[in-house]
mmCIF file of C-alpha atoms in Angstrom:
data_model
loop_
_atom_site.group_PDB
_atom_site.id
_atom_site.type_symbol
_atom_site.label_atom_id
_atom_site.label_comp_id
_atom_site.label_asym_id
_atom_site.label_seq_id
_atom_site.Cartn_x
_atom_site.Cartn_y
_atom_site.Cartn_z
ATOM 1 C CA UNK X 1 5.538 3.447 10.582
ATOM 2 C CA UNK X 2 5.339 7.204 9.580
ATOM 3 C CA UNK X 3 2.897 8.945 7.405
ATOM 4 C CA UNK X 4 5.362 9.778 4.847
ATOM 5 C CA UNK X 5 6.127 5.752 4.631
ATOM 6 C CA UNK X 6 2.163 5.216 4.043
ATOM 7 C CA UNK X 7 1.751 8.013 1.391
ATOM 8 C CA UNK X 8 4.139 6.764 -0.645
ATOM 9 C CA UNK X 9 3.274 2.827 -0.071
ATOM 10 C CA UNK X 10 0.084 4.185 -1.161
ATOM 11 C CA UNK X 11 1.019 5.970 -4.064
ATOM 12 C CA UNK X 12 3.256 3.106 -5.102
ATOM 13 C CA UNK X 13 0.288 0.841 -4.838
ATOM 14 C CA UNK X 14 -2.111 2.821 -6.495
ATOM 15 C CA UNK X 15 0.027 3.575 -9.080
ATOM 16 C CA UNK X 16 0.722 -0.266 -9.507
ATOM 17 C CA UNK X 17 -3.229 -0.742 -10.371
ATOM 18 C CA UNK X 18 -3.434 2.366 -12.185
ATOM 19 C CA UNK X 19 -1.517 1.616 -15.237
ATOM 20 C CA UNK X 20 -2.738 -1.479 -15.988
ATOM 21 C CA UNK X 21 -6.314 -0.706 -15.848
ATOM 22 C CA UNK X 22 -5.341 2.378 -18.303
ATOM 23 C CA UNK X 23 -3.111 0.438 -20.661
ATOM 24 C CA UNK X 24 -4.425 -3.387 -20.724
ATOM 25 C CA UNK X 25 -8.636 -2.482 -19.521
ATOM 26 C CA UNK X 26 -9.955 -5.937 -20.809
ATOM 27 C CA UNK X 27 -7.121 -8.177 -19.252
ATOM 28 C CA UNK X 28 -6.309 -6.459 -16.118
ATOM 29 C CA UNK X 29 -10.378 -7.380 -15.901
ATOM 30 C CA UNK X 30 -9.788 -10.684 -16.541
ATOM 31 C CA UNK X 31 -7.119 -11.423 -14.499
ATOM 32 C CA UNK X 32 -9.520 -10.238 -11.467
ATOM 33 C CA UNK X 33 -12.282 -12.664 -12.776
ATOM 34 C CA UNK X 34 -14.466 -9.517 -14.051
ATOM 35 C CA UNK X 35 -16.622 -8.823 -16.817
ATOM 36 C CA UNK X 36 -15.009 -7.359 -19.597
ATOM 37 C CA UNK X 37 -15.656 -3.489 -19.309
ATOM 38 C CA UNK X 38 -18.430 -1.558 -21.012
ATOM 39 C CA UNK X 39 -17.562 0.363 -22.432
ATOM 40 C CA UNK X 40 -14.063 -0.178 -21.748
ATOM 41 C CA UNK X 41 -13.751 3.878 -20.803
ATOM 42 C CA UNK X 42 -15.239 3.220 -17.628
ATOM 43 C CA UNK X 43 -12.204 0.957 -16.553
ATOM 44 C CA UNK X 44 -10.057 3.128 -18.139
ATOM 45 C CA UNK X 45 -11.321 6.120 -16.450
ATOM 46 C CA UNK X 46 -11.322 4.233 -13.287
ATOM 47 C CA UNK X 47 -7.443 3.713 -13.970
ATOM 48 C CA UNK X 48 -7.362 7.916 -14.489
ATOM 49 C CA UNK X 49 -9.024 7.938 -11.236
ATOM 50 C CA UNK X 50 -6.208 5.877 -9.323
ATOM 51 C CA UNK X 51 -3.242 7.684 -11.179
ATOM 52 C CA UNK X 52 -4.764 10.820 -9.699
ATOM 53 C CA UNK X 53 -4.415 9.023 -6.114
ATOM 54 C CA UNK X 54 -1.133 8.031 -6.586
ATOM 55 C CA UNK X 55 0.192 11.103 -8.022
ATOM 56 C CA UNK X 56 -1.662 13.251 -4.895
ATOM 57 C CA UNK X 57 0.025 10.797 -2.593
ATOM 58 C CA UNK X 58 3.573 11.176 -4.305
ATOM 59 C CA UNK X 59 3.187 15.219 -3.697
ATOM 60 C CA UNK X 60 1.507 14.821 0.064
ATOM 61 C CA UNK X 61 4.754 12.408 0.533
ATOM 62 C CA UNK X 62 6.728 15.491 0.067
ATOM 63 C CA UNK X 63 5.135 17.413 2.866
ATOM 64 C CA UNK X 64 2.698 15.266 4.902
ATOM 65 C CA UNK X 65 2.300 17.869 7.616
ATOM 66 C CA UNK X 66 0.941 20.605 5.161
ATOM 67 C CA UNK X 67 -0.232 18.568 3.107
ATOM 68 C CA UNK X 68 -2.499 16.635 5.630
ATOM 69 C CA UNK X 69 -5.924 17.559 3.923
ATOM 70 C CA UNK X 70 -5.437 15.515 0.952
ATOM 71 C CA UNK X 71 -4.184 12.537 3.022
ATOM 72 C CA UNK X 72 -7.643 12.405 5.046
ATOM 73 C CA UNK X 73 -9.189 13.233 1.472
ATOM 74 C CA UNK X 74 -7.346 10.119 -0.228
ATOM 75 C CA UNK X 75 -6.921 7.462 2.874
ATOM 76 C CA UNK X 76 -9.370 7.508 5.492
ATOM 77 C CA UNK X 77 -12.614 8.764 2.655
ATOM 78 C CA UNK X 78 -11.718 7.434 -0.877
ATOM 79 C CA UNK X 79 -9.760 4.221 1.133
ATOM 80 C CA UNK X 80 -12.467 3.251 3.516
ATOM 81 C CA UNK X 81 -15.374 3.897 1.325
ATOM 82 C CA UNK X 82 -13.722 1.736 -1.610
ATOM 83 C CA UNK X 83 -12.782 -1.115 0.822
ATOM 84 C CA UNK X 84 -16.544 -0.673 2.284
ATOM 85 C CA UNK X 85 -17.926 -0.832 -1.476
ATOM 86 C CA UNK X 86 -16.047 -4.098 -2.472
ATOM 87 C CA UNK X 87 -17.159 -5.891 0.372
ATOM 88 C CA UNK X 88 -20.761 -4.909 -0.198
ATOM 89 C CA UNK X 89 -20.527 -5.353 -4.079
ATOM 90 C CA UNK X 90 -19.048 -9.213 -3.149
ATOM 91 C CA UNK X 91 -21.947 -9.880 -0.907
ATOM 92 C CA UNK X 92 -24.661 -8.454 -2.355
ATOM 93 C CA UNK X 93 -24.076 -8.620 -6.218
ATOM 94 C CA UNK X 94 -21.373 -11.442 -6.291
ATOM 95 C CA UNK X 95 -18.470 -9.998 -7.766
ATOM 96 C CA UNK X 96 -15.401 -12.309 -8.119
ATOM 97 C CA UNK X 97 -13.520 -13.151 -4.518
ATOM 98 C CA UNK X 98 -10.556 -11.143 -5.766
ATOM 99 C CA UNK X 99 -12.510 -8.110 -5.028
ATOM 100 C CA UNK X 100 -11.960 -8.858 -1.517
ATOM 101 C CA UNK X 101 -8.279 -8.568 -2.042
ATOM 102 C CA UNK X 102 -8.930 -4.693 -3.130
ATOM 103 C CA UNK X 103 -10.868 -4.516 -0.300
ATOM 104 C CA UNK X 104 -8.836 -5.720 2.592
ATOM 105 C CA UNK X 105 -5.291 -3.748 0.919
ATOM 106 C CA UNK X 106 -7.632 -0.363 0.991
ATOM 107 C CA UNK X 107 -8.802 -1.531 4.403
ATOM 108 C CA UNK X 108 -5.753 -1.776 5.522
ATOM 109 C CA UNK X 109 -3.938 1.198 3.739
ATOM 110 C CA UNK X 110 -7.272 3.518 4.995
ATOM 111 C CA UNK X 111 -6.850 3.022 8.419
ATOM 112 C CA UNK X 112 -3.113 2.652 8.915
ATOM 113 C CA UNK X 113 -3.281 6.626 7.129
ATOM 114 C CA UNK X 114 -6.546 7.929 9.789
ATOM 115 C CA UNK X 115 -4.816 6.276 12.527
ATOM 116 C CA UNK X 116 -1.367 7.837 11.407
ATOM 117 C CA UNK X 117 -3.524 11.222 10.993
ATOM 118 C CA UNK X 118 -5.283 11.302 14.174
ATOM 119 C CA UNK X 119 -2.329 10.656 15.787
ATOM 120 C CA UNK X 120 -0.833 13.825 15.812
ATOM 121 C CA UNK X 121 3.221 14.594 16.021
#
């Protein structure tokens, strides 16, 4: 496992939620046993959020030894601190069990990158 591997399994993934929760708001919400959206801007923008991810992990794919800032920016902070928020919103507010599947991908996906990052060539 490389970091060029996990920047663009990343990007892949995050592109994979982004488009849904841009195109089809209400259902992808639905599907994950959420309240509908409201408004439904705030999933969408959510969705603008993650096709930013993916497309800065696409570019850091291209270069992931100058490009290292954005990784750390994107993997270990956004990745972590998502993964941590889902497993806090579950416990503490009850929001649906497939949150937990968000978290544990990010969980996983955040620290492969930091490990991958502190480990250095």
């Amino acid at each position: 496992m490389n970091l060029k591997i996990v920047a663009l399994v990343s990007g892949v993934y995050d592109l994979l939620l982004a488009v849904p929760m841009l195109l089809f708001p209400v259902a992808t919400a639905a599907i994950f046993g959420a309240p509908t959206p409201s408004p439904v801007l705030n999933a969408q923008l959510n969705g603008v959020f993650t096709l930013s991810l993916a497309a800065g992990y696409f570019w850091s794919a291209q270069d992931v030894e100058a490009r290292r800032g954005y990784l750390w920016v994107a993997g270990p902070l956004a990745k972590l601190l998502g993964a941590s928020l889902f497993v806090l919103d579950h416990f503490l507010r009850g929001s649906p069990a497939s949150f937990l599947l968000f978290a544990a991908s990010d969980g996983v996906l955040g620290l492969l990158t930091l490990a991958l990052l502190l480990k250095r060539p």
